[in-house]
Short mmCIF file of C-alpha atoms and ligand atoms in Angstrom, two decimals:
data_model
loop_
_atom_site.label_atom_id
_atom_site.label_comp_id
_atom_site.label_asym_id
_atom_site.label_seq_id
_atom_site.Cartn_x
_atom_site.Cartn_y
_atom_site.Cartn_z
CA UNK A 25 108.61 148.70 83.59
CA UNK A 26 111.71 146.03 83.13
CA UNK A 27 110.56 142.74 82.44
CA UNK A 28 113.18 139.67 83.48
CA UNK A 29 112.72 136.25 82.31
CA UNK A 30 114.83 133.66 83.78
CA UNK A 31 115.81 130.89 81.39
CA UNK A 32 114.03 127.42 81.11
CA UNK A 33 111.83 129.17 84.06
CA UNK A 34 107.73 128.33 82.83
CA UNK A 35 106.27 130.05 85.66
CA UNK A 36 105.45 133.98 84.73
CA UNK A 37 108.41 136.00 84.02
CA UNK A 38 109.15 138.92 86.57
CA UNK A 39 108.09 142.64 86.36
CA UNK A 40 109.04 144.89 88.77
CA UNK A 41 106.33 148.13 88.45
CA UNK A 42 107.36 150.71 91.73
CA UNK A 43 103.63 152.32 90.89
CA UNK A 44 102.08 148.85 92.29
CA UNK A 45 104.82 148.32 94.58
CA UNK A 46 103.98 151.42 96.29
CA UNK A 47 100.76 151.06 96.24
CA UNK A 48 100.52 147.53 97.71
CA UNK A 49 103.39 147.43 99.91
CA UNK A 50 101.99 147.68 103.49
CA UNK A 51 102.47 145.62 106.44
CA UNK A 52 101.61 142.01 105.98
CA UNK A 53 102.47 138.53 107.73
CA UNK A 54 105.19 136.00 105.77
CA UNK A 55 102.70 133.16 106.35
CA UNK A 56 104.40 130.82 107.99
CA UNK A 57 101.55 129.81 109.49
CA UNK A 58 97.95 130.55 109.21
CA UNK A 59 96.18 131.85 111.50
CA UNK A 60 99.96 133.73 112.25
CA UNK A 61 101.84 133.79 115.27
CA UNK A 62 99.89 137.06 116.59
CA UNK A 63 96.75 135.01 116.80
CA UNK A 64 97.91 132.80 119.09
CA UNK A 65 96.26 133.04 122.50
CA UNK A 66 97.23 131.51 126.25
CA UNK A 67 93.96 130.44 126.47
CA UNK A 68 95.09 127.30 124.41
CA UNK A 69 96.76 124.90 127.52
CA UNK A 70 99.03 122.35 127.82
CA UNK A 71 95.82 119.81 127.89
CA UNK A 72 94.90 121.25 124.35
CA UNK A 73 98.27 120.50 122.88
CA UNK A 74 98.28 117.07 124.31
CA UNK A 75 95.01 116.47 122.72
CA UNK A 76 96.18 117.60 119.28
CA UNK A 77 98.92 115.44 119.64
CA UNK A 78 97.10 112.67 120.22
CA UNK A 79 94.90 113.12 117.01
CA UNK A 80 98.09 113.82 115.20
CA UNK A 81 99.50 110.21 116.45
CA UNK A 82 96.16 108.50 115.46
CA UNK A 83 96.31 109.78 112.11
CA UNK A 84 100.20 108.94 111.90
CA UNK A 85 102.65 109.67 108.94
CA UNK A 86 105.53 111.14 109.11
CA UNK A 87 107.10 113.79 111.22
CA UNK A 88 109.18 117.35 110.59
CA UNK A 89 111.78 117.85 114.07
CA UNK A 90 112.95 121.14 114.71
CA UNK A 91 115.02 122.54 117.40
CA UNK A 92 116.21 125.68 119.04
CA UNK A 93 119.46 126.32 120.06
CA UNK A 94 119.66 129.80 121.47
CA UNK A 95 123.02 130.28 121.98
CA UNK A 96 125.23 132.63 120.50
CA UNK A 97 129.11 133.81 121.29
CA UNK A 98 128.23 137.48 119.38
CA UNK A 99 125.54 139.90 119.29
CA UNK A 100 124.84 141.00 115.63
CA UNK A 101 123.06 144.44 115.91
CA UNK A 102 120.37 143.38 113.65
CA UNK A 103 119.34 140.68 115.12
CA UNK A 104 115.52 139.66 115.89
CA UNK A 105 116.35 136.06 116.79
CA UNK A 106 115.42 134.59 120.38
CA UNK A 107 118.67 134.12 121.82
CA UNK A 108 121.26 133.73 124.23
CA UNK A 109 124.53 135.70 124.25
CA UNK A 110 127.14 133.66 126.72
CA UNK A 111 130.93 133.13 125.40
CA UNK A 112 129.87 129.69 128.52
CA UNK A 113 129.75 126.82 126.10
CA UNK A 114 129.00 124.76 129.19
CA UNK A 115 125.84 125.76 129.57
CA UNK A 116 125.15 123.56 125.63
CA UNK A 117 124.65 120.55 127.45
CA UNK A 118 122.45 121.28 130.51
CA UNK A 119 120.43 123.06 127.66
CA UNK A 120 120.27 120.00 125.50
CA UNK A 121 119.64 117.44 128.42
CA UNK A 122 116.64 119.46 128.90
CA UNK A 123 115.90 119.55 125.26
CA UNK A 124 115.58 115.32 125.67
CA UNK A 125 113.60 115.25 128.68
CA UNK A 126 111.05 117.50 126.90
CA UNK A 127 111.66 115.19 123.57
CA UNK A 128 110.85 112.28 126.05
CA UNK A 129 107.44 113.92 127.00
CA UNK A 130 106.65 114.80 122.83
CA UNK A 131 107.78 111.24 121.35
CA UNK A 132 105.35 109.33 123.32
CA UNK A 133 102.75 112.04 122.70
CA UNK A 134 103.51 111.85 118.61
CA UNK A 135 104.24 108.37 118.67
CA UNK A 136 108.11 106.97 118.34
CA UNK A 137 108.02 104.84 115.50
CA UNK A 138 106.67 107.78 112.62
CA UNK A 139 109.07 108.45 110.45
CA UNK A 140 111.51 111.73 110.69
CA UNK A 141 111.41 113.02 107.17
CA UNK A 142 112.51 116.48 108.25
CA UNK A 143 115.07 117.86 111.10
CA UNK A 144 116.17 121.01 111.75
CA UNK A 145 118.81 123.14 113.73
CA UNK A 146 118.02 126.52 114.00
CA UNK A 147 118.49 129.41 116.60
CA UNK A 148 120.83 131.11 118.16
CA UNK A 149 123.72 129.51 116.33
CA UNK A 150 123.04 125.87 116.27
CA UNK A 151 127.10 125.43 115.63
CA UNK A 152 127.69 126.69 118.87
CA UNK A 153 127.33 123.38 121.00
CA UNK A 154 130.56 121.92 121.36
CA UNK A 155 130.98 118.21 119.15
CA UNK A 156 130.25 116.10 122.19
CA UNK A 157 127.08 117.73 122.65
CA UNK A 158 125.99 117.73 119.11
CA UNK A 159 127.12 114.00 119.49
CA UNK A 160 124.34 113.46 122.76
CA UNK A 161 121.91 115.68 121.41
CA UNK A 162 121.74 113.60 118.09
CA UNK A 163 122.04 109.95 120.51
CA UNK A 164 119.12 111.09 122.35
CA UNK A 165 117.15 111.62 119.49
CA UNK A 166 117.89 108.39 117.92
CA UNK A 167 116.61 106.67 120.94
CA UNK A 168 113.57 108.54 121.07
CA UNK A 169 112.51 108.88 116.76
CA UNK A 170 112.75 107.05 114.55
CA UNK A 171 115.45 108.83 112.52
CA UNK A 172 115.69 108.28 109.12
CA UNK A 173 118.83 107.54 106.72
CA UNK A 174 117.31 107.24 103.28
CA UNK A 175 118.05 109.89 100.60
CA UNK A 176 115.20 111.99 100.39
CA UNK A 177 115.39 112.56 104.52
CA UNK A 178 115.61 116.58 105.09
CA UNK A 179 117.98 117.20 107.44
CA UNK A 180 119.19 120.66 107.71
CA UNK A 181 121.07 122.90 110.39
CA UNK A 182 122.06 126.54 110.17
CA UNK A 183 125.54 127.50 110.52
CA UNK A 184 127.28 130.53 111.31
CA UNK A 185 130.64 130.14 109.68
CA UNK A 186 132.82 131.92 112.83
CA UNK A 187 131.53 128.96 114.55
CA UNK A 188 132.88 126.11 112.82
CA UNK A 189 136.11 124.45 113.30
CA UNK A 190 137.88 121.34 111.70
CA UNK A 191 135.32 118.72 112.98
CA UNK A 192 132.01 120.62 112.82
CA UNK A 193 130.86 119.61 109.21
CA UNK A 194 132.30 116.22 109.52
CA UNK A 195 130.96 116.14 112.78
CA UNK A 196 127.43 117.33 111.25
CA UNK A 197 127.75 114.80 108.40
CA UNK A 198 127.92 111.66 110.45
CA UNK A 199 125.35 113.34 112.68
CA UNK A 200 123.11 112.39 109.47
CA UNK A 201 122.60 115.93 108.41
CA UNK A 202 122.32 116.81 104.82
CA UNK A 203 121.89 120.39 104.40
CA UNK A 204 123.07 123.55 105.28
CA UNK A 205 122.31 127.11 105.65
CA UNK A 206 125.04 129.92 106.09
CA UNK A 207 124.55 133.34 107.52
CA UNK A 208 126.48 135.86 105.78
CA UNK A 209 124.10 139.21 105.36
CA UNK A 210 127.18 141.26 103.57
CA UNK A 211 130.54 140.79 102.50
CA UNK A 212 131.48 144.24 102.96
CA UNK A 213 133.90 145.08 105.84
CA UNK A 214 132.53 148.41 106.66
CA UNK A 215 128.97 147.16 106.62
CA UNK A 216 129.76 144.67 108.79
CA UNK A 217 131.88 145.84 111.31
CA UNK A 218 128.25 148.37 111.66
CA UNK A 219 126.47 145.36 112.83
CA UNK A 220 129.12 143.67 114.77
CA UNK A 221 129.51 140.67 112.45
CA UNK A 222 133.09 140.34 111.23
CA UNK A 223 133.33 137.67 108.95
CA UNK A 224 135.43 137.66 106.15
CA UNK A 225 134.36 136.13 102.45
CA UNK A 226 137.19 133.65 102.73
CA UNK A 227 136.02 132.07 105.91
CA UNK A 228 132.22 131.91 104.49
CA UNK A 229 134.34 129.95 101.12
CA UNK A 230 136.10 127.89 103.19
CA UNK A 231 133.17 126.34 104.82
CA UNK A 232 131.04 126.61 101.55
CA UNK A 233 133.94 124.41 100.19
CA UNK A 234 134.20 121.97 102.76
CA UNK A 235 130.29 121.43 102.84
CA UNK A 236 130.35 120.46 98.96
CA UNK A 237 133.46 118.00 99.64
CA UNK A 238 131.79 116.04 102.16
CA UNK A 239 127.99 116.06 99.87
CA UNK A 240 125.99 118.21 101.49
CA UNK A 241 123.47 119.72 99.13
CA UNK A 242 120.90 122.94 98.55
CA UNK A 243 122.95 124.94 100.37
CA UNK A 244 122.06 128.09 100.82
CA UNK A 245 123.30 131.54 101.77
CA UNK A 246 121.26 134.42 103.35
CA UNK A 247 121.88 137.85 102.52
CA UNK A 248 120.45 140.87 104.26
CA UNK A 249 120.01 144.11 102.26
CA UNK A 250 118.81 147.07 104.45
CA UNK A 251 121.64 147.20 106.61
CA UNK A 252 123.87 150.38 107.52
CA UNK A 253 126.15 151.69 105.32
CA UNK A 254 124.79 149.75 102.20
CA UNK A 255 124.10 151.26 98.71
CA UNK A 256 122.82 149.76 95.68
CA UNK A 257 126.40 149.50 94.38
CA UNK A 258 128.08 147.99 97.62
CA UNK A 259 125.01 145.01 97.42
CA UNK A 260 125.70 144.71 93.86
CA UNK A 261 129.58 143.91 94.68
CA UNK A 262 128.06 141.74 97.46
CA UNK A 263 126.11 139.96 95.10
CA UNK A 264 128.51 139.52 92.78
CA UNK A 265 130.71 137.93 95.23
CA UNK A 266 128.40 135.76 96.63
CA UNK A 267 127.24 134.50 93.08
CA UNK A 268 130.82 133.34 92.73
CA UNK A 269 130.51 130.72 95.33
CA UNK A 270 127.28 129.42 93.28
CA UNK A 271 125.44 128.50 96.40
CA UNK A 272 121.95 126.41 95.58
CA UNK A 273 119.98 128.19 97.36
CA UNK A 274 119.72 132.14 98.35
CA UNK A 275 117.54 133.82 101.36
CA UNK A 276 117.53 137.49 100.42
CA UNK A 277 115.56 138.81 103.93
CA UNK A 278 114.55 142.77 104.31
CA UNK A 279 116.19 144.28 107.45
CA UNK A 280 113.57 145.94 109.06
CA UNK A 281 114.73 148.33 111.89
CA UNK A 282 112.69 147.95 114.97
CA UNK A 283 114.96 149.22 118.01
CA UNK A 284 111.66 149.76 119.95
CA UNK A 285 110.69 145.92 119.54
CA UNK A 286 114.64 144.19 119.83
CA UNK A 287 116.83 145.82 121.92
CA UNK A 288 120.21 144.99 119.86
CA UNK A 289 119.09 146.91 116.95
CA UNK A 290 119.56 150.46 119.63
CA UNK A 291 123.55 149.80 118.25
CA UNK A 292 122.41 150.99 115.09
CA UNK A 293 121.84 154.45 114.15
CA UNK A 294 119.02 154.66 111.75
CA UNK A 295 121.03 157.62 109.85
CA UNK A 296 123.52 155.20 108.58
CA UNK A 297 120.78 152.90 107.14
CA UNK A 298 119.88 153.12 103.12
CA UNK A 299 116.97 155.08 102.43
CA UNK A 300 113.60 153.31 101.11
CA UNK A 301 113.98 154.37 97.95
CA UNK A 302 117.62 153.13 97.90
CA UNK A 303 116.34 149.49 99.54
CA UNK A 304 113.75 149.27 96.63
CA UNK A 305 116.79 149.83 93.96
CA UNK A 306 118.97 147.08 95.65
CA UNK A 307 115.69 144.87 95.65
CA UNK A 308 115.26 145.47 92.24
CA UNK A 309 118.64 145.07 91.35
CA UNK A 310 118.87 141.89 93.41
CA UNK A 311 116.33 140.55 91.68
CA UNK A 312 117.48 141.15 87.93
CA UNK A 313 121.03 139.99 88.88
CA UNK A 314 119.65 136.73 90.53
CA UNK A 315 117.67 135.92 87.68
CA UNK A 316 120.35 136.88 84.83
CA UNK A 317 122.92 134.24 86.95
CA UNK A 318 120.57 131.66 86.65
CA UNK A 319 118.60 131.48 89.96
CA UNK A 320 114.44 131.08 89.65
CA UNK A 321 112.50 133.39 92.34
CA UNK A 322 110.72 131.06 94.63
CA UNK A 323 109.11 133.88 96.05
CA UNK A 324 108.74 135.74 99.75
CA UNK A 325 112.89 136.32 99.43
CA UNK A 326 113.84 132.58 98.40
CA UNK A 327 115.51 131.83 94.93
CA UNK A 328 117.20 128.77 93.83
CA UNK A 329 118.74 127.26 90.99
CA UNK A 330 116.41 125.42 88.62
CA UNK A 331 117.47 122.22 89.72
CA UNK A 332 117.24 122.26 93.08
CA UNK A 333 114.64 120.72 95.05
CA UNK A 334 112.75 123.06 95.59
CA UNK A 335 112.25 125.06 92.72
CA UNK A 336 111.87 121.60 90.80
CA UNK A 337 108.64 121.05 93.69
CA UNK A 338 107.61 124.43 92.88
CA UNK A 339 107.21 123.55 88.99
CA UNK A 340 105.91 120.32 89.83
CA UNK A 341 102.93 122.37 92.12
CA UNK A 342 104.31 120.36 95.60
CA UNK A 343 105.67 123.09 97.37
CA UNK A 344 104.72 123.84 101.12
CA UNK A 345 105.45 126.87 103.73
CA UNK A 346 105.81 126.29 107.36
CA UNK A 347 107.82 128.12 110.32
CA UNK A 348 111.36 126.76 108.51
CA UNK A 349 110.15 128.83 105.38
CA UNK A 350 109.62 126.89 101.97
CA UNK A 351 109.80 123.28 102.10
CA UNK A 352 109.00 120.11 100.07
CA UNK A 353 107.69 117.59 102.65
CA UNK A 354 103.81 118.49 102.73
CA UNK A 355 102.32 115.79 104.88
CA UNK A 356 104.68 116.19 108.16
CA UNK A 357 103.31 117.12 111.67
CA UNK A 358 105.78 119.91 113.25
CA UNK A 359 107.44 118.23 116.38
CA UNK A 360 109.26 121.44 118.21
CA UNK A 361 111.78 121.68 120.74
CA UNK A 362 113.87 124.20 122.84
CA UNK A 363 112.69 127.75 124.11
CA UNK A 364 110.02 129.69 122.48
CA UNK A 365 109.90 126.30 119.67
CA UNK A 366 106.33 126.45 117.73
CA UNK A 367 104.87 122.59 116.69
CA UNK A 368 102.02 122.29 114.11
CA UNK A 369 99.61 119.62 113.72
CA UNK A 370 96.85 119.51 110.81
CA UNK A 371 94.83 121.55 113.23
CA UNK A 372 96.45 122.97 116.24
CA UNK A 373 99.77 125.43 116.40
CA UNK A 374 101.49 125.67 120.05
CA UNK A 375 104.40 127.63 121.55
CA UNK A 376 106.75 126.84 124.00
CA UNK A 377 107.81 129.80 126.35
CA UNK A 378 110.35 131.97 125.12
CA UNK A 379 111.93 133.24 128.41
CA UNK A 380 114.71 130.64 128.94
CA UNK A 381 114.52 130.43 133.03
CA UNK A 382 110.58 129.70 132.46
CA UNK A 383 111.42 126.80 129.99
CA UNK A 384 113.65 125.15 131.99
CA UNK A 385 110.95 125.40 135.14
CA UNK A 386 108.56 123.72 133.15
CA UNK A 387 111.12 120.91 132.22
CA UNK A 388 112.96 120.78 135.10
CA UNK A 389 108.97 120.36 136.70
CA UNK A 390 108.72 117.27 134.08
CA UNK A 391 105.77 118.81 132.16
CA UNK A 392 105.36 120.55 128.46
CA UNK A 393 106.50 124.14 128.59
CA UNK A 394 103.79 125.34 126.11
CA UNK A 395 102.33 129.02 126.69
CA UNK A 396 100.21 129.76 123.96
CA UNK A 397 98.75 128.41 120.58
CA UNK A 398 95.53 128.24 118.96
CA UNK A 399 93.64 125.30 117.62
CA UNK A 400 92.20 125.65 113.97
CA UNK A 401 88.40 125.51 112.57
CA UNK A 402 87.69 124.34 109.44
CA UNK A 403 87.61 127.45 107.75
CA UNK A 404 91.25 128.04 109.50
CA UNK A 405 92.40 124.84 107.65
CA UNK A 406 90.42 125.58 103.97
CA UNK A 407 92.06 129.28 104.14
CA UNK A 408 95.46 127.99 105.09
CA UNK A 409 95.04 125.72 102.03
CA UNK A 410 94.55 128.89 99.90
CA UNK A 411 97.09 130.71 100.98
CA UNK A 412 99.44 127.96 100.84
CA UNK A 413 98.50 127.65 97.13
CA UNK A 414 99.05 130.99 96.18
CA UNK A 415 102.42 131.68 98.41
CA UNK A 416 104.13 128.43 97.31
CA UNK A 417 102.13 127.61 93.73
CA UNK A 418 101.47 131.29 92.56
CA UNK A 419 98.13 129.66 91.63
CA UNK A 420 95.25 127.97 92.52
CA UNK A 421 93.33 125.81 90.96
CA UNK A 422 89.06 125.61 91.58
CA UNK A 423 88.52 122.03 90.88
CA UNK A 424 91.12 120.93 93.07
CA UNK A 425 89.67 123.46 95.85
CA UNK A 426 86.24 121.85 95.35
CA UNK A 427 88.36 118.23 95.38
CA UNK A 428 90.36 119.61 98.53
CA UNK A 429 87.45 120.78 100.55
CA UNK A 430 83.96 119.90 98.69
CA UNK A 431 83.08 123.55 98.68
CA UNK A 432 82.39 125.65 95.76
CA UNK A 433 85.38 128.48 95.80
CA UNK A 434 83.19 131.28 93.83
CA UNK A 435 80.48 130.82 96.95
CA UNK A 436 83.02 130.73 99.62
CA UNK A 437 84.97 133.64 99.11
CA UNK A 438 82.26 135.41 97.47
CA UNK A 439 83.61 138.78 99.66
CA UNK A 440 87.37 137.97 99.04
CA UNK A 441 86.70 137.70 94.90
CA UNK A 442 84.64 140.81 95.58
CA UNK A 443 87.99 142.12 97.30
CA UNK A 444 90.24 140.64 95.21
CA UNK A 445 89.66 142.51 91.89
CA UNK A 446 91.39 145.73 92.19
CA UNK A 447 94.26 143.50 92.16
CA UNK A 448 93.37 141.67 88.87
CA UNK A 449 92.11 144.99 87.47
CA UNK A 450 96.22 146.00 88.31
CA UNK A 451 96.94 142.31 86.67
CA UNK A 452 98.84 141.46 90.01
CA UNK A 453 96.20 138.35 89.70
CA UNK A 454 94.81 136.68 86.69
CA UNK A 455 91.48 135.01 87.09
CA UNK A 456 90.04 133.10 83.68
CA UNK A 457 87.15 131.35 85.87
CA UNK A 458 89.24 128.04 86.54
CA UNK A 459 92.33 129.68 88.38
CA UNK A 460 93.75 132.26 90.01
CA UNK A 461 96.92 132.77 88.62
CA UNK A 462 100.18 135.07 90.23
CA UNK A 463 100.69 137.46 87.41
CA UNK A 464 104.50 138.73 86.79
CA UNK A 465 103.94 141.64 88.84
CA UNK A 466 102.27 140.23 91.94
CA UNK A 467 104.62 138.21 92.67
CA UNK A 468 106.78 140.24 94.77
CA UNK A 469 103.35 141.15 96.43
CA UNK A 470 102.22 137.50 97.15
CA UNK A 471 101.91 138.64 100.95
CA UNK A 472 99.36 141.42 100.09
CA UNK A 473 97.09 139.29 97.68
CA UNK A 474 97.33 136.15 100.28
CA UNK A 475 95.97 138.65 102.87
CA UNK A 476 92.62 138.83 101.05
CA UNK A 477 92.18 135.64 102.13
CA UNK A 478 93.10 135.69 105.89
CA UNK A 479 90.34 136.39 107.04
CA UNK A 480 92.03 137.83 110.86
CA UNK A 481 93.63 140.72 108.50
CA UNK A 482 90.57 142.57 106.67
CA UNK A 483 92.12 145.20 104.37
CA UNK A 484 94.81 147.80 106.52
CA UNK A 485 94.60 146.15 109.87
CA UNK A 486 97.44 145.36 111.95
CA UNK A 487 100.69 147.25 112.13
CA UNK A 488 102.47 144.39 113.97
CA UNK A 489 104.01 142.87 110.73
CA UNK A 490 106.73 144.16 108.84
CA UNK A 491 106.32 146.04 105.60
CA UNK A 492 105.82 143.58 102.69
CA UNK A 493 109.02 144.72 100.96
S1 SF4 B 170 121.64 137.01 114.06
FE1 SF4 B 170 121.94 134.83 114.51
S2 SF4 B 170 124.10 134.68 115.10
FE2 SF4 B 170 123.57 136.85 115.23
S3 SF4 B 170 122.96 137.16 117.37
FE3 SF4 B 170 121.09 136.72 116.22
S4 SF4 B 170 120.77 134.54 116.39
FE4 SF4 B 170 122.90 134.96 116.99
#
């Protein structure tokens, strides 16, 4: 069908074909992680983590540090997060002293002195700790990492804009952060007044503007399309607003409406949400729009202008995936605090617990509070390779398989080629012998080719994941 092209863009141009869309859209993982989050077992123990920490320390390099900050002073109706809904900012800092004692236990487990190339806020709504605490949370860390204050440091923080006051960016700034993410989901009043998140365009501007006056860059927006009351034409105004404020980065997520799984999402009543075939419009529409004003599609709901980082890593074939989404520092070792927090090392993931009264036991007990994980064989690590490749590359290259892994790709995934060709026989995938190459119309349906490859997720298994689209 329509075939976009965005400008200056060399990697395929976009074609949006419902027939293949149908036909390949079923439930799939976003591959965050591989093995994913649903693999993860509580027979992995605290012992196993410590273990992969210490091989992680031996090998050294440099270190990704994420947080979670649960709280949050609203309940959006949508929401799927793990959090805490308290109007008590009080309870910030007991939350964040225990957040250091457990950094305490993790820096001399990963070692102090490597490098923090990566740090992240997320949650919950990171911007609601109150300055001071922001201020101790940041102190701690500095005393326990070795922060870093050199240009191409990644330090990022989610923001909801009804959160921030005078001092927050400022605040966040001198904190050493250098990038921010802004929830906004819709612009329209009636849409979100359905979900219980009032939040006018001006105040998102506002805080857009102040971020670019003090020099924080990629920021980006995220939008959610699938929410009540929304029609193709009421996301296309939302769009075209949002597009105005030029952010450098947009998140474009699916709502997915699960009131059997997360509770807040009983507030909404499914007859007010957009019908599939009226989600797949605003998709495509979404899509077309982004690319006409400029954006390149990253892929899995990312875009970003062409000179931002990270569709400039994408071109350049150095783009990585893990639990923060897309992300241009390859090498780091995932240190992860905070309730339900997941860390990554080159062969272990592990979980912290996500019921808040159990974390603080464990901390308040002086030991880890990890639940469950899984540790990774080597055909774990070579598939996770793959699927990185195609997810974040939208290709993959033989030689540098064989390079990678000193395997011959043809004999390895002998089945999964096998598997794999009703997909280039519907050009979603080219394959000219060397690579396998993300054709125009597979890209929206990067989750269902990765899947060949996982090999937990044989063709139609699992309803646990969300539908691809
Ligand atoms: S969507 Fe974000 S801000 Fe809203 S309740 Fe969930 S975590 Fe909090």
């Amino acid at each position: 069908m329509a075939s976009d092209t965005a400008a200056a863009n060399h990697l395929p141009a976009f074609i949006w074909d419902e027939a293949l869309i149908r036909r390949y859209d079923l439930s799939g993982p976003r591959y965050t992680s591989y093995p994913t989050a649903v693999e993860f077992s509580h027979d992995f123990s605290i012992e196993d983590m410590v273990k992969a920490a210490g091989r992680s320390k031996a090998a050294g390099g440099p270190i990704s540090l994420y947080t979670h900050l649960p709280f949050c002073a609203h309940l959006c109706y949508y929401c799927a997060c793990n959090k805490v809904i308290t109007k008590k900012r009080d309870k910030a800092m007991p939350y964040v002293e225990r957040v250091l004692r457990e950094a305490a236990l993790q820096s001399k487990l990963f070692g102090a002195d490597r490098p923090v190339q990566q740090l992240h806020w997320g949650g919950g709504t990171p911007t609601f700790l109150p300055k001071d605490v922001m201020q101790h949370l940041m102190a701690g860390y500095g005393e326990l990492f070795n922060l870093q204050a050199g240009e191409d440091r990644d330090y990022s923080v989610e923001i909801d804009p009804r959160e921030v006051d005078e001092d927050t960016l400022p605040t966040l700034w001198q904190l050493g952060f250098n990038r921010i993410s802004l929830g906004v989901q819709d612009v329209n009043p009636k849409v979100q007044k359905a979900v219980n998140r009032v939040q006018p365009r001006e105040m998102t501007e506002a805080v857009l503007s102040e971020a670019r006056r003090i020099g924080f860059r990629s920021i980006n927006l995220d939008l959610i399309y699938g929410l009540p009351y929304q029609t193709p034409d009421s996301f296309s105004e939302t769009l075209e607003s949002v597009i105005e404020l030029s952010p450098d980065r947009l998140s474009v997520f699916s709502y997915a409406h699960l009131p059997d799984r997360f509770y807040p999402q009983t507030r909404i009543q499914a007859d007010t949400l957009p019908s599939p075939q009226q989600k797949l419009t605003i998709l495509h529409n979404t899509i077309n729009r982004l690319l006409e004003a400029g954006y390149e599609y990253i892929g899995m709901d990312h875009f970003a202008k062409p000179d931002d980082s990270l569709a400039v890593a994408q071109r350049e074939g150095r783009l990585h995936r893990n639990f923060q989404g897309y992300t241009t520092h390859s090498d780091c070792d995932l240190v992860s605090l905070g309730v339900s927090a997941i860390g990554q090392t080159d062969d272990a993931y592990f979980q912290n617990n996500h019921d808040l009264p159990s974390w603080e036991a464990s901390v308040d007990a002086g030991q880890l509070a990890i639940v469950r994980g899984v540790g990774l064989t080597r055909d774990d690590r070579i598939r996770r390779w793959v699927i990185g490749q195609l997810i974040c590359q939208f290709r993959l290259d033989r030689s540098q398989f064989t390079q990678a892994w000193g395997e011959d790709f043809d004999r390895y995934f002998a089945d999964e080629l096998n598997r794999l060709k009703p997909m280039v026989q519907d050009e979603l995938v080219g394959d000219d012998g060397d690579r396998l190459q993300v054709q125009p119309a597979g890209r929206l349906l990067i989750r269902a080719i990765c899947q060949i490859f996982d090999l937990y997720r044989k063709e139609g298994a699992s309803q646990r994941f969300s539908r691809i689209i």
